[in-house]
Coordinates of C-alpha atoms in Angstrom, one line a residue:
Chain A
X113 CA 79.0 119.8 143.8
X114 CA 75.1 118.9 142.7
X115 CA 74.2 121.2 139.8
X116 CA 69.8 121.8 139.8
X117 CA 67.7 121.6 137.1
X118 CA 67.7 125.7 137.2
X119 CA 71.0 126.0 137.2
X120 CA 71.2 124.1 133.7
X121 CA 68.8 126.2 132.5
X122 CA 70.3 129.0 133.4
X123 CA 73.5 128.4 131.8
X124 CA 71.8 127.1 128.3
X125 CA 70.5 130.7 128.1
X126 CA 73.6 132.6 129.3
X127 CA 75.0 130.5 126.5
X128 CA 71.7 130.9 124.0
X129 CA 71.6 127.2 123.6
X130 CA 68.1 125.8 123.6
X131 CA 67.8 122.9 126.3
X132 CA 64.6 120.2 125.9
X133 CA 63.2 118.8 129.6
X134 CA 65.0 115.7 129.0
X135 CA 68.2 117.1 128.0
X136 CA 67.7 119.3 130.2
X137 CA 67.7 116.2 133.3
X138 CA 71.0 114.4 131.4
X139 CA 73.0 117.6 131.2
X140 CA 72.3 117.9 135.3
X141 CA 73.9 114.7 135.3
X142 CA 76.1 114.8 132.7
X143 CA 77.3 118.7 134.8
X144 CA 77.8 117.4 137.8
X145 CA 80.1 114.4 137.4
X146 CA 82.6 116.5 135.2
X147 CA 82.4 119.2 137.7
X148 CA 83.1 116.2 140.9
X149 CA 85.7 115.4 138.5
X150 CA 87.4 118.8 138.7
X151 CA 86.7 119.2 142.0
X152 CA 90.0 117.3 143.0
X153 CA 91.8 120.6 141.6
X154 CA 91.1 121.4 145.3
X155 CA 93.7 119.3 146.6
X156 CA 96.4 121.4 145.1
X157 CA 98.0 123.9 147.3
X158 CA 98.1 127.4 144.7
X159 CA 98.5 130.1 147.9
X160 CA 101.4 131.5 146.7
X161 CA 101.0 130.7 142.8
X162 CA 100.0 133.2 139.9
X163 CA 97.5 131.6 137.5
X164 CA 99.5 131.0 134.2
X165 CA 98.9 134.0 131.5
X166 CA 100.9 132.7 128.9
X167 CA 103.3 129.5 128.0
X168 CA 106.0 131.5 126.0
X169 CA 107.8 134.5 127.7
X170 CA 107.4 136.7 125.3
X171 CA 105.9 140.7 125.3
X172 CA 103.2 140.7 122.4
X173 CA 104.0 143.4 119.9
X174 CA 102.8 146.7 118.9
X175 CA 101.7 147.5 116.1
X176 CA 101.1 151.5 114.5
X177 CA 97.5 152.5 114.8
X178 CA 96.7 152.3 110.8
X179 CA 94.0 150.6 108.4
X180 CA 96.0 147.8 107.0
X181 CA 92.7 146.2 105.4
X182 CA 89.2 147.5 104.2
X183 CA 87.2 147.5 101.7
X184 CA 85.7 143.8 101.2
X185 CA 81.8 143.7 102.4
X186 CA 81.1 141.5 99.8
X187 CA 83.8 139.0 101.2
X188 CA 82.0 140.1 104.3
X189 CA 78.8 139.1 104.0
X190 CA 79.2 136.3 101.4
X191 CA 78.7 133.5 104.5
X192 CA 75.5 135.4 105.4
X193 CA 72.2 133.2 106.1
X194 CA 70.2 136.6 105.1
X195 CA 72.1 139.7 103.8
X196 CA 70.6 142.6 102.2
X197 CA 73.2 145.5 100.7
X198 CA 76.1 145.3 102.6
X199 CA 73.6 144.2 105.6
X200 CA 72.7 141.9 108.1
X201 CA 69.2 141.3 108.5
X202 CA 67.7 139.8 111.8
X203 CA 64.7 139.2 113.3
X204 CA 63.4 142.7 114.5
X205 CA 64.6 143.6 117.7
X206 CA 63.1 147.1 118.7
X207 CA 59.5 147.3 117.8
Chain B
X174 CA 104.5 101.5 88.0
X175 CA 105.0 100.9 91.6
X176 CA 101.9 102.7 94.1
X177 CA 102.9 106.0 94.0
X178 CA 100.4 106.5 96.9
X179 CA 102.7 104.1 98.8
X180 CA 105.8 106.5 98.7
X181 CA 107.2 108.9 101.8
X182 CA 106.8 112.2 101.3
X183 CA 110.6 112.4 100.8
X184 CA 110.6 109.4 98.3
X185 CA 108.4 111.7 96.6
X186 CA 109.7 114.4 96.7
X187 CA 113.2 113.0 95.0
X188 CA 111.0 111.1 92.2
X189 CA 109.5 114.5 91.2
X190 CA 113.0 116.2 91.4
X191 CA 114.7 112.8 89.3
X192 CA 111.3 112.8 86.5
X193 CA 110.4 109.1 87.6
X194 CA 106.7 110.9 87.4
X195 CA 105.1 114.1 87.5
X196 CA 102.9 115.8 89.6
X197 CA 100.2 114.9 88.0
X198 CA 100.7 111.3 87.8
X199 CA 101.6 111.4 91.6
X200 CA 98.0 113.5 92.0
X201 CA 96.3 111.3 90.2
X202 CA 96.9 108.8 91.7
X203 CA 95.5 109.4 95.3
X204 CA 92.8 110.9 93.4
X205 CA 92.2 107.8 92.7
X206 CA 92.6 106.0 96.2
X207 CA 90.5 108.8 97.6
X208 CA 87.9 107.5 95.2
X209 CA 87.5 103.9 96.3
X210 CA 88.6 104.2 99.7
X211 CA 86.2 107.2 101.0
X212 CA 83.5 104.8 101.2
X213 CA 84.2 102.8 103.6
X214 CA 86.8 105.0 105.7
X215 CA 85.6 108.7 105.6
X216 CA 88.1 110.8 105.4
X217 CA 88.0 113.2 103.7
X218 CA 85.0 115.4 103.9
X219 CA 85.1 117.4 100.3
X220 CA 88.0 116.8 97.6
X221 CA 89.3 119.4 95.4
X222 CA 89.7 117.4 92.1
X223 CA 90.1 120.1 89.8
X224 CA 92.1 123.2 91.3
X225 CA 94.7 119.3 92.6
X226 CA 95.3 118.8 89.1
X227 CA 95.5 122.4 88.4
X228 CA 98.3 122.9 91.1
X229 CA 99.5 119.5 89.3
X230 CA 99.9 121.3 86.4
X231 CA 101.6 124.5 87.4
X232 CA 104.0 122.1 89.2
X233 CA 105.5 120.2 86.6
X234 CA 105.7 123.3 84.6
X235 CA 107.8 124.6 87.3
X236 CA 109.8 121.5 88.1
X237 CA 110.5 121.2 84.1
X238 CA 112.0 124.6 83.9
X239 CA 114.1 124.2 87.2
X240 CA 112.1 126.5 89.5
X241 CA 111.0 123.7 92.2
X242 CA 109.6 125.4 95.9
X243 CA 110.2 122.5 99.1
X244 CA 107.3 120.9 98.5
X245 CA 106.4 121.0 95.0
X246 CA 103.7 118.8 93.5
X247 CA 103.4 117.0 97.2
X248 CA 99.5 116.6 97.5
X249 CA 98.5 117.1 100.8
X250 CA 95.6 116.5 103.3
X251 CA 94.0 119.8 105.2
X252 CA 91.9 119.2 108.1
X253 CA 88.7 120.4 107.9
X254 CA 89.7 123.2 110.6
X255 CA 92.3 125.7 108.6
X256 CA 90.2 127.6 106.5
X257 CA 91.0 127.6 102.7
X258 CA 89.8 130.0 100.7
X259 CA 86.4 129.0 98.5
X260 CA 86.7 125.6 99.8
X261 CA 84.6 123.7 102.2
X262 CA 86.2 124.9 106.0
X263 CA 82.9 124.0 108.5
X264 CA 85.1 122.5 111.9
X265 CA 83.1 119.6 110.6
X266 CA 79.9 121.2 112.4
X267 CA 76.7 121.5 111.5
X268 CA 77.0 125.3 112.7
X269 CA 79.0 126.2 109.7
X270 CA 77.1 124.3 106.8
X271 CA 78.0 126.4 103.7
X272 CA 80.7 127.9 104.8
X273 CA 83.2 128.8 102.0
X274 CA 86.0 131.5 103.8
X275 CA 87.1 134.4 101.2
X276 CA 91.0 134.1 103.0
X277 CA 93.6 131.5 103.8
X278 CA 95.0 130.2 107.0
X279 CA 98.2 131.0 107.5
X280 CA 99.7 127.8 107.5
X281 CA 98.4 126.8 104.3
X282 CA 98.8 129.7 103.0
X283 CA 102.5 128.3 103.4
X284 CA 102.2 125.3 101.9
X285 CA 100.8 126.1 98.8
X286 CA 103.7 128.7 98.7
X287 CA 106.0 126.1 98.9
X288 CA 104.1 124.3 95.9
X289 CA 101.9 121.8 97.7
X290 CA 98.8 120.3 96.3
X291 CA 95.6 120.3 98.1
X292 CA 93.6 117.3 98.1
X293 CA 90.6 118.1 100.0
X294 CA 89.3 118.6 103.6
X295 CA 89.6 115.7 105.8
X296 CA 86.9 115.1 108.7
X297 CA 87.7 115.8 112.5
X298 CA 85.6 115.6 115.5
X299 CA 83.4 118.4 115.8
X300 CA 85.3 122.3 116.6
X301 CA 88.4 119.6 117.8
X302 CA 86.2 118.2 120.5
X303 CA 86.9 114.6 120.8
X304 CA 89.3 111.9 120.8
X305 CA 87.9 109.2 118.5
X306 CA 86.3 111.2 115.1
X307 CA 82.4 110.4 116.4
X308 CA 81.4 113.9 117.2
X309 CA 82.1 114.7 113.7
X310 CA 78.9 115.6 111.9
X311 CA 79.8 114.5 108.8
X312 CA 80.0 110.8 110.4
X313 CA 82.8 109.0 112.1
X314 CA 86.3 108.1 110.3
X315 CA 87.0 104.2 110.6
X316 CA 90.3 103.4 110.9
X317 CA 92.2 101.3 108.1
X318 CA 93.5 99.5 111.1
X319 CA 91.7 96.3 112.0
X320 CA 92.3 93.9 115.7
X321 CA 94.1 90.5 114.2
X322 CA 91.0 88.5 115.6
X323 CA 89.5 88.9 112.5
X324 CA 86.5 90.1 114.0
X325 CA 85.9 93.3 111.5
X326 CA 85.3 95.6 114.5
X327 CA 85.5 98.8 112.7
X328 CA 88.4 101.2 115.0
X329 CA 88.8 104.6 115.5
X330 CA 91.3 106.3 114.5
X331 CA 91.6 108.6 116.6
X332 CA 90.5 112.4 117.2
X333 CA 90.4 115.2 116.9
X334 CA 92.5 114.5 113.8
X335 CA 91.3 111.3 112.8
X336 CA 90.9 112.2 109.1
X337 CA 94.3 113.1 109.0
X338 CA 96.0 110.4 110.5
X339 CA 93.9 107.9 108.8
X340 CA 94.1 109.3 105.3
X341 CA 98.0 109.7 106.1
X342 CA 97.8 105.9 107.4
X343 CA 95.7 104.7 104.4
X344 CA 98.0 106.2 101.7
X345 CA 95.4 109.1 100.7
X346 CA 97.6 111.8 100.9
X347 CA 101.1 111.9 101.3
X348 CA 100.9 114.2 104.9
X349 CA 98.1 116.0 106.5
X350 CA 98.1 119.0 108.3
X351 CA 96.5 118.6 111.9
X352 CA 95.8 120.4 114.8
X353 CA 96.0 119.7 119.0
X354 CA 94.4 121.2 121.9
X355 CA 95.0 118.5 125.0
X356 CA 96.9 116.1 121.8
X357 CA 94.4 116.0 118.8
X358 CA 97.9 115.3 116.8
X359 CA 99.5 113.0 118.7
X360 CA 96.9 110.8 119.7
X361 CA 95.6 110.2 116.4
X362 CA 99.1 109.4 115.1
X363 CA 99.4 107.2 117.8
X364 CA 96.7 104.7 116.9
X365 CA 97.3 104.2 113.2
X366 CA 101.0 104.0 113.3
X367 CA 102.0 107.7 112.1
X368 CA 104.1 110.6 112.7
X369 CA 102.9 113.4 115.1
X370 CA 104.0 116.6 116.0
X371 CA 102.5 119.2 118.0
X372 CA 105.0 122.1 118.1
X373 CA 105.6 124.7 120.7
X374 CA 102.8 127.1 121.4
X375 CA 103.6 130.1 118.7
X376 CA 105.9 128.0 116.5
X377 CA 102.7 127.9 113.9
X378 CA 100.5 130.9 113.5
X379 CA 96.9 130.5 114.1
X380 CA 95.9 132.8 112.1
X381 CA 92.2 131.6 110.1
X382 CA 92.2 128.1 112.0
X383 CA 88.7 127.8 113.6
X384 CA 89.7 128.5 117.4
X385 CA 88.9 125.8 119.7
X386 CA 90.6 126.9 123.1
X387 CA 93.3 129.7 121.9
X388 CA 95.9 129.2 124.9
X389 CA 95.9 125.7 123.7
X390 CA 95.8 125.4 120.0
X391 CA 98.7 124.6 117.9
X392 CA 98.8 123.4 114.4
X393 CA 101.2 120.2 113.5
X394 CA 101.8 117.8 110.6
X395 CA 100.7 114.3 111.0
X396 CA 103.1 111.9 108.7
X397 CA 104.2 108.8 107.6
X398 CA 107.9 109.0 108.6
X399 CA 109.7 111.4 111.2
X400 CA 111.4 112.9 108.3
X401 CA 108.5 113.8 106.6
X402 CA 107.0 116.0 109.3
X403 CA 110.4 117.4 109.5
X404 CA 109.8 118.7 106.0
X405 CA 106.0 119.5 106.9
X406 CA 107.0 121.1 110.1
X407 CA 109.4 123.3 108.9
X408 CA 107.0 124.9 105.6
X409 CA 103.9 125.3 108.0
X410 CA 106.0 126.9 110.9
X411 CA 106.6 130.8 110.5
X412 CA 106.1 134.5 112.2
X413 CA 102.8 135.7 111.5
X414 CA 102.2 139.5 112.2
X415 CA 98.4 138.6 112.3
X416 CA 99.0 135.7 115.2
X417 CA 100.3 138.1 118.2
X418 CA 101.1 135.0 119.8
X419 CA 103.2 133.1 116.7
X420 CA 107.1 133.2 118.1
X421 CA 108.8 136.3 115.8
X422 CA 111.9 133.9 115.4
X423 CA 114.0 132.0 112.7
X424 CA 112.7 128.6 111.8
X425 CA 115.2 125.8 112.0
X426 CA 115.9 123.1 109.4
X427 CA 114.3 120.2 111.1
X428 CA 115.1 117.5 107.9
X429 CA 118.6 118.2 109.1
X430 CA 117.8 116.8 112.6
X431 CA 117.2 113.8 111.3
X432 CA 119.6 111.0 111.4
X433 CA 122.0 113.1 114.1
X434 CA 123.7 111.3 117.5
X435 CA 121.6 111.3 120.6
X436 CA 125.2 110.5 122.6
X437 CA 125.0 111.8 125.4
X438 CA 121.3 113.1 125.4
X439 CA 119.4 113.2 128.6
X440 CA 116.6 111.6 128.5
X441 CA 113.7 111.5 131.3
X442 CA 111.2 109.4 132.5
X443 CA 108.2 110.8 134.5
X444 CA 107.5 107.9 137.6
X445 CA 103.9 109.8 137.3
X446 CA 103.6 107.9 133.8
X447 CA 103.3 104.7 135.0
X448 CA 99.9 105.0 136.0
X449 CA 97.3 101.7 138.0
X450 CA 95.6 100.1 135.4
X451 CA 98.0 100.7 132.2
X452 CA 97.9 98.2 129.6
X453 CA 101.1 95.8 130.1
X454 CA 102.2 96.2 126.5
X455 CA 102.0 99.9 127.1
X456 CA 104.5 99.6 130.0
X457 CA 106.7 97.1 128.1
X458 CA 106.5 99.3 124.9
X459 CA 107.8 102.3 127.0
X460 CA 110.6 99.7 128.3
X461 CA 112.0 99.1 125.0
X462 CA 111.5 102.9 124.1
X463 CA 114.0 103.3 126.9
X464 CA 116.4 100.4 125.9
X465 CA 116.7 101.8 122.2
X466 CA 117.3 105.2 123.6
X467 CA 120.1 103.7 125.5
X468 CA 121.5 101.8 122.9
X469 CA 121.9 104.6 120.4
X470 CA 123.9 105.9 123.2
X471 CA 121.4 108.6 125.0
X472 CA 121.2 108.6 129.3
X473 CA 118.3 107.7 131.8
X474 CA 117.4 109.3 134.4
X475 CA 114.2 109.0 136.4
X476 CA 111.9 112.3 137.2
X477 CA 109.4 114.0 138.8
X478 CA 106.3 115.7 137.8
X479 CA 104.0 115.7 140.2
X480 CA 101.4 117.5 139.2
X481 CA 100.4 115.3 136.0
X482 CA 97.7 113.8 137.5
X483 CA 95.8 117.9 138.3
X484 CA 96.9 118.4 134.4
X485 CA 93.7 116.4 132.5
X486 CA 90.6 118.2 135.5
X487 CA 92.4 121.8 134.8
X488 CA 92.2 121.3 130.8
X489 CA 88.3 120.2 131.4
X490 CA 87.9 124.0 133.0
X491 CA 90.6 126.0 130.7
X492 CA 89.8 124.2 127.0
X493 CA 85.1 125.1 127.7
X494 CA 85.8 128.0 129.3
X495 CA 88.1 129.4 126.1
X496 CA 85.7 126.8 124.1
X497 CA 82.6 128.7 125.3
X498 CA 83.9 132.1 124.7
X499 CA 85.0 131.4 121.2
X500 CA 82.6 129.7 119.8
X501 CA 80.0 132.5 120.9
X502 CA 81.1 133.8 117.9
X503 CA 78.5 131.0 116.4
X504 CA 74.5 132.9 116.2
X505 CA 73.6 132.3 113.0
X506 CA 73.6 135.9 111.8
X507 CA 76.8 136.0 110.4
X508 CA 77.6 133.0 108.5
X509 CA 76.3 129.2 108.5
X510 CA 73.3 127.3 110.2
X511 CA 70.7 129.9 110.4
X512 CA 67.4 128.4 112.4
X513 CA 64.3 131.0 112.4
X514 CA 63.0 131.5 115.8
X515 CA 60.0 133.8 117.4
X516 CA 62.8 136.7 118.1
X517 CA 66.7 137.2 117.7
X518 CA 67.1 135.3 121.2
X519 CA 65.2 132.3 120.4
X520 CA 67.1 132.6 116.6
X521 CA 70.2 132.4 118.2
X522 CA 69.2 129.5 120.6
X523 CA 67.1 127.3 118.2
X524 CA 70.8 127.9 115.6
X525 CA 72.9 126.7 118.5
X526 CA 71.2 124.1 119.7
X527 CA 70.6 122.5 115.8
X528 CA 73.9 123.7 115.0
X529 CA 76.4 122.5 118.0
X530 CA 76.8 118.6 118.3
X531 CA 76.2 117.2 121.6
X532 CA 79.5 116.9 123.1
X533 CA 80.0 120.4 121.6
X534 CA 77.3 121.6 123.7
X535 CA 78.4 120.1 126.6
X536 CA 81.5 121.6 126.5
X537 CA 80.2 125.3 125.8
X538 CA 77.8 124.4 129.3
X539 CA 80.6 123.6 130.9
X540 CA 82.9 126.7 130.0
X541 CA 79.6 128.8 130.7
X542 CA 79.9 127.6 134.5
X543 CA 83.1 127.9 135.3
X544 CA 83.1 131.6 133.2
X545 CA 79.5 132.9 135.1
X546 CA 79.5 135.3 138.2
X547 CA 80.5 133.4 141.5
X548 CA 82.5 130.7 140.4
X549 CA 85.6 132.9 138.3
X550 CA 88.1 131.7 141.0
X551 CA 87.0 128.8 142.5
X552 CA 87.6 127.4 138.4
X553 CA 89.1 129.1 135.8
X554 CA 91.6 131.1 137.9
X555 CA 92.6 127.1 140.1
X556 CA 92.9 126.2 136.7
X557 CA 95.5 128.6 135.5
X558 CA 97.3 128.4 138.6
X559 CA 97.5 124.3 138.5
X560 CA 98.8 124.7 134.6
X561 CA 101.5 127.2 136.3
X562 CA 102.4 124.2 138.9
X563 CA 102.5 122.1 135.6
X564 CA 104.5 124.1 133.5
X565 CA 107.3 124.5 137.0
X566 CA 107.4 120.8 137.1
X567 CA 108.5 121.0 133.2
X568 CA 110.9 123.6 133.6
X569 CA 112.4 122.0 136.7
X570 CA 112.9 118.6 134.8
X571 CA 114.5 120.9 131.7
X572 CA 117.7 121.3 134.6
X573 CA 118.2 117.7 134.3
X574 CA 116.8 116.5 131.4
X575 CA 116.8 117.5 127.1
X576 CA 113.9 115.2 126.3
X577 CA 111.6 113.2 127.7
X578 CA 110.1 109.7 126.4
X579 CA 106.6 108.9 127.9
X580 CA 103.2 107.0 126.2
X581 CA 101.2 108.6 124.0
X582 CA 98.2 106.8 125.0
X583 CA 97.3 104.8 127.9
X584 CA 95.7 101.7 125.2
X585 CA 95.0 100.5 121.6
X586 CA 92.7 102.0 119.5
X587 CA 89.4 101.1 120.3
X588 CA 86.3 100.6 118.7
X589 CA 83.4 103.0 117.4
X590 CA 80.9 103.6 120.1
X591 CA 82.7 101.5 122.6
X592 CA 83.0 104.5 125.1
X593 CA 80.6 106.8 124.4
X594 CA 78.9 106.6 127.1
X595 CA 81.0 108.3 130.1
X596 CA 82.3 111.8 128.7
X597 CA 85.5 111.2 131.4
X598 CA 86.4 108.1 129.9
X599 CA 86.7 109.3 126.5
X600 CA 88.9 112.1 128.0
X601 CA 90.7 109.9 129.8
X602 CA 92.2 108.9 126.4
X603 CA 94.2 112.5 126.4
X604 CA 96.0 111.3 130.1
X605 CA 99.7 111.5 128.8
X606 CA 99.6 114.0 125.9
X607 CA 97.3 117.1 128.1
X608 CA 100.1 118.1 129.7
X609 CA 101.5 119.2 127.3
X610 CA 99.3 121.4 125.6
X611 CA 99.3 122.9 129.4
X612 CA 102.6 124.0 129.7
X613 CA 102.9 125.3 125.5
X614 CA 105.8 122.2 125.0
X615 CA 106.3 120.3 121.9
X616 CA 105.8 116.7 121.7
X617 CA 105.9 114.1 119.1
X618 CA 104.5 110.7 119.1
X619 CA 106.6 108.1 117.4
X620 CA 105.0 104.7 116.0
X621 CA 106.6 101.7 117.9
X622 CA 105.0 98.4 117.8
X623 CA 101.8 96.9 117.7
X624 CA 99.2 95.8 120.4
X625 CA 98.2 92.0 121.1
X626 CA 95.3 93.1 119.0
X627 CA 97.9 93.9 116.4
X628 CA 96.9 97.4 116.2
X629 CA 99.7 100.2 116.4
X630 CA 101.3 101.8 119.4
X631 CA 102.8 105.1 119.3
X632 CA 105.6 106.6 122.3
X633 CA 105.6 110.5 122.6
X634 CA 108.9 112.7 123.2
X635 CA 108.5 115.4 125.0
X636 CA 111.0 118.8 124.2
X637 CA 112.1 122.0 125.6
X638 CA 110.2 125.3 124.3
X639 CA 111.5 125.8 121.2
X640 CA 113.7 122.4 120.7
X641 CA 111.3 120.8 118.3
X642 CA 114.9 120.0 116.1
X643 CA 115.7 117.4 119.6
X644 CA 111.8 115.6 119.1
X645 CA 113.4 114.9 115.3
X646 CA 116.7 113.5 116.0
X647 CA 115.7 111.0 119.3
X648 CA 112.4 110.3 117.3
X649 CA 114.7 108.9 114.0
X650 CA 116.3 107.3 117.1
X651 CA 113.3 105.5 117.5
X652 CA 111.7 105.2 114.2
X653 CA 115.3 103.5 113.4
X654 CA 115.0 101.0 116.4
X655 CA 110.8 100.0 116.0
X656 CA 110.9 100.1 112.3
X657 CA 107.9 101.6 110.4
X658 CA 104.2 99.9 110.3
X659 CA 102.3 100.2 107.3
X660 CA 98.7 99.0 107.5
X661 CA 98.9 95.4 106.5
X662 CA 96.0 95.2 104.0
X663 CA 93.5 97.5 102.4
X664 CA 90.2 95.9 103.4
X665 CA 87.9 98.7 101.8
X666 CA 89.3 97.8 98.6
X667 CA 88.0 94.6 98.7
X668 CA 83.9 95.4 100.1

C-alpha cells in the first residue's frame, strides 16, 4: 500500500488539519509505513468472526427520557475563545 | 522528623490516624519537594498549593473530631487528562490552552469525597498518545532514575502517564491517577519501579476524562506498593450513571486481598510473549517471577495466545480511528486555542494544525484514513474482528489458568530522543500491554528487578474480567519476593 500525496491532502482536508508541502511529503512516508505494517492483519482468517463491539457482555442501561441538567449557559461558554451573550462567535459562514 | 514524602500511602494513613504528623505537615512536605524537583523532572504542569492546604486543614479538623474518610489527608497527583473543576485540565495539549472545566471527573470526585488532597496536575503525552512522555506540549518528563554507568543520560519515565509515574517514584505525591489505553499505566510504572494497575474496562467511570480511544481507555492508579494501589483503586472505581459503559457491580475490598495466599493459584505463561530479540535480562526476570509464584504455592502452566502478534497492528487501527472521531471536537470554537483564518474552515484547519502536536496529527490522519469511504471494511472492521480473536484467546486460556504472568515491557527505560525517529519503534513499547486493552482485561505491573544498567524492570499480571483481587494477591507475592525499588539518589536536588 503506497499512499500518494493527493491522498494525504484529501485525508488532511477531511480531518480539518492544514499541512505544508513538506509535511505532506513526510506524512506520505509515515502513513505508508504504518499502513504497510498493519497489513499483516490480512494473514488472519476472519471469515467467520464477528467484529468485537464491546469488551464486557453487559447490555446498555436505559434511563427515563427526562431533563436532568440545564440552565448552565455560563458554564458552557466560559471557555470559548470568542463568545457573545451565550453564543459562540465564529467567522462569517453565510454571505 | 523523618522525611514524610518517603512514606507509602498506607504508612501515611497510619501516621495521620496516630496523629504522628498532621495533614498540613504532610501536604507542605510534598509541596516543598515538588518545588525543589520540578525544574529538573517536569513531572507537574500545574500545582494547586492553596487548595491543597485548604483541603489539608479540613482533613486535620475531621481527623481531630474522629470523622476521617478512607483517604483523609493523603496528598495525590492527578494526570492532566482528568477534568478538575477550575483547575488546569489540558491533556498536555496546546489546543486546550487555558481550559478550566466547570465540572469534575467522576474518578477525581470519588477521591475528594474520600478526603484525598490534590497537589496538582501531572505531565503526560499529549492526549495520552505516546510511550515516553515526549509528546507533551509542556516538554518531556525526566525520569528520577539514572543509569549506573555515570553517563547521566536523561531517561524517559515511559508514557503516556509519565508524570504520574515519575512523581510517585520521586516522592512528589503518595500516589497518582493515571489512564491506560494501550499500556499507559503499566509501561511507565515498569520503567520507574512503581506499581500500576489498569482495571477491567468498565470498572472506573470515564466521565470527565478527556477521551482518546473510548473502547480502550480506562483509569487506574500508579502507586509505590501493591497495597497502596489497592487502596487507591477501591476509591477510584464506581458505577456511574454518567458513563453507560461503567459496570453496576459492587467494588470489592481490594486491600483485603493483599497478603492472601496464592496456594493452588494457576498461573499461565504464554509462549507467544517470548519474543526473538527480547533482552535476556527481561527473560531472566520473567523466570524469576515464575519461581517466586511457584515457591508461594501457585502452579505454572504454559499457555498459548496465538493472536498476540496481531494485537499491536489492530490497536493502531482501532485507537487512531476512535481518536480521530473523539478529537473532532477541538475546533477552536467551544474551548481552547483558536487561530484566526480566512473563513470558518480555514480557522478550523489552522487551529488544528497549530494546536495538535506531530504524533496527535499523525494518529488523527491514520484514523481518518482507515474510516474514510471505501476503507472501513478493510481496516476498522478487520481490526475489530481480529480483536474478537484476541479476546477468544484469553477466554480459552481462562479454562486452564486463573492469572497470566508476562514481562511488562520488552526493555528498560531508554534515553530522551532515542526512539523519536520511527513511530513504529515507539509503538512496540506496548507489545506486552496492548493485548490487555484489546480484550478489556485488568493488568498490573509490579516492579521486579533492575536491569544491568541499574534501572527498573516490571512484571505484568493479567487477570480475568473484574478479578483485580487476584492481581493484588499475586502482585503482593511478587513485591515481597522482589523487594521494593526506591530511586537510589535524589540527584535533582544537587544541580
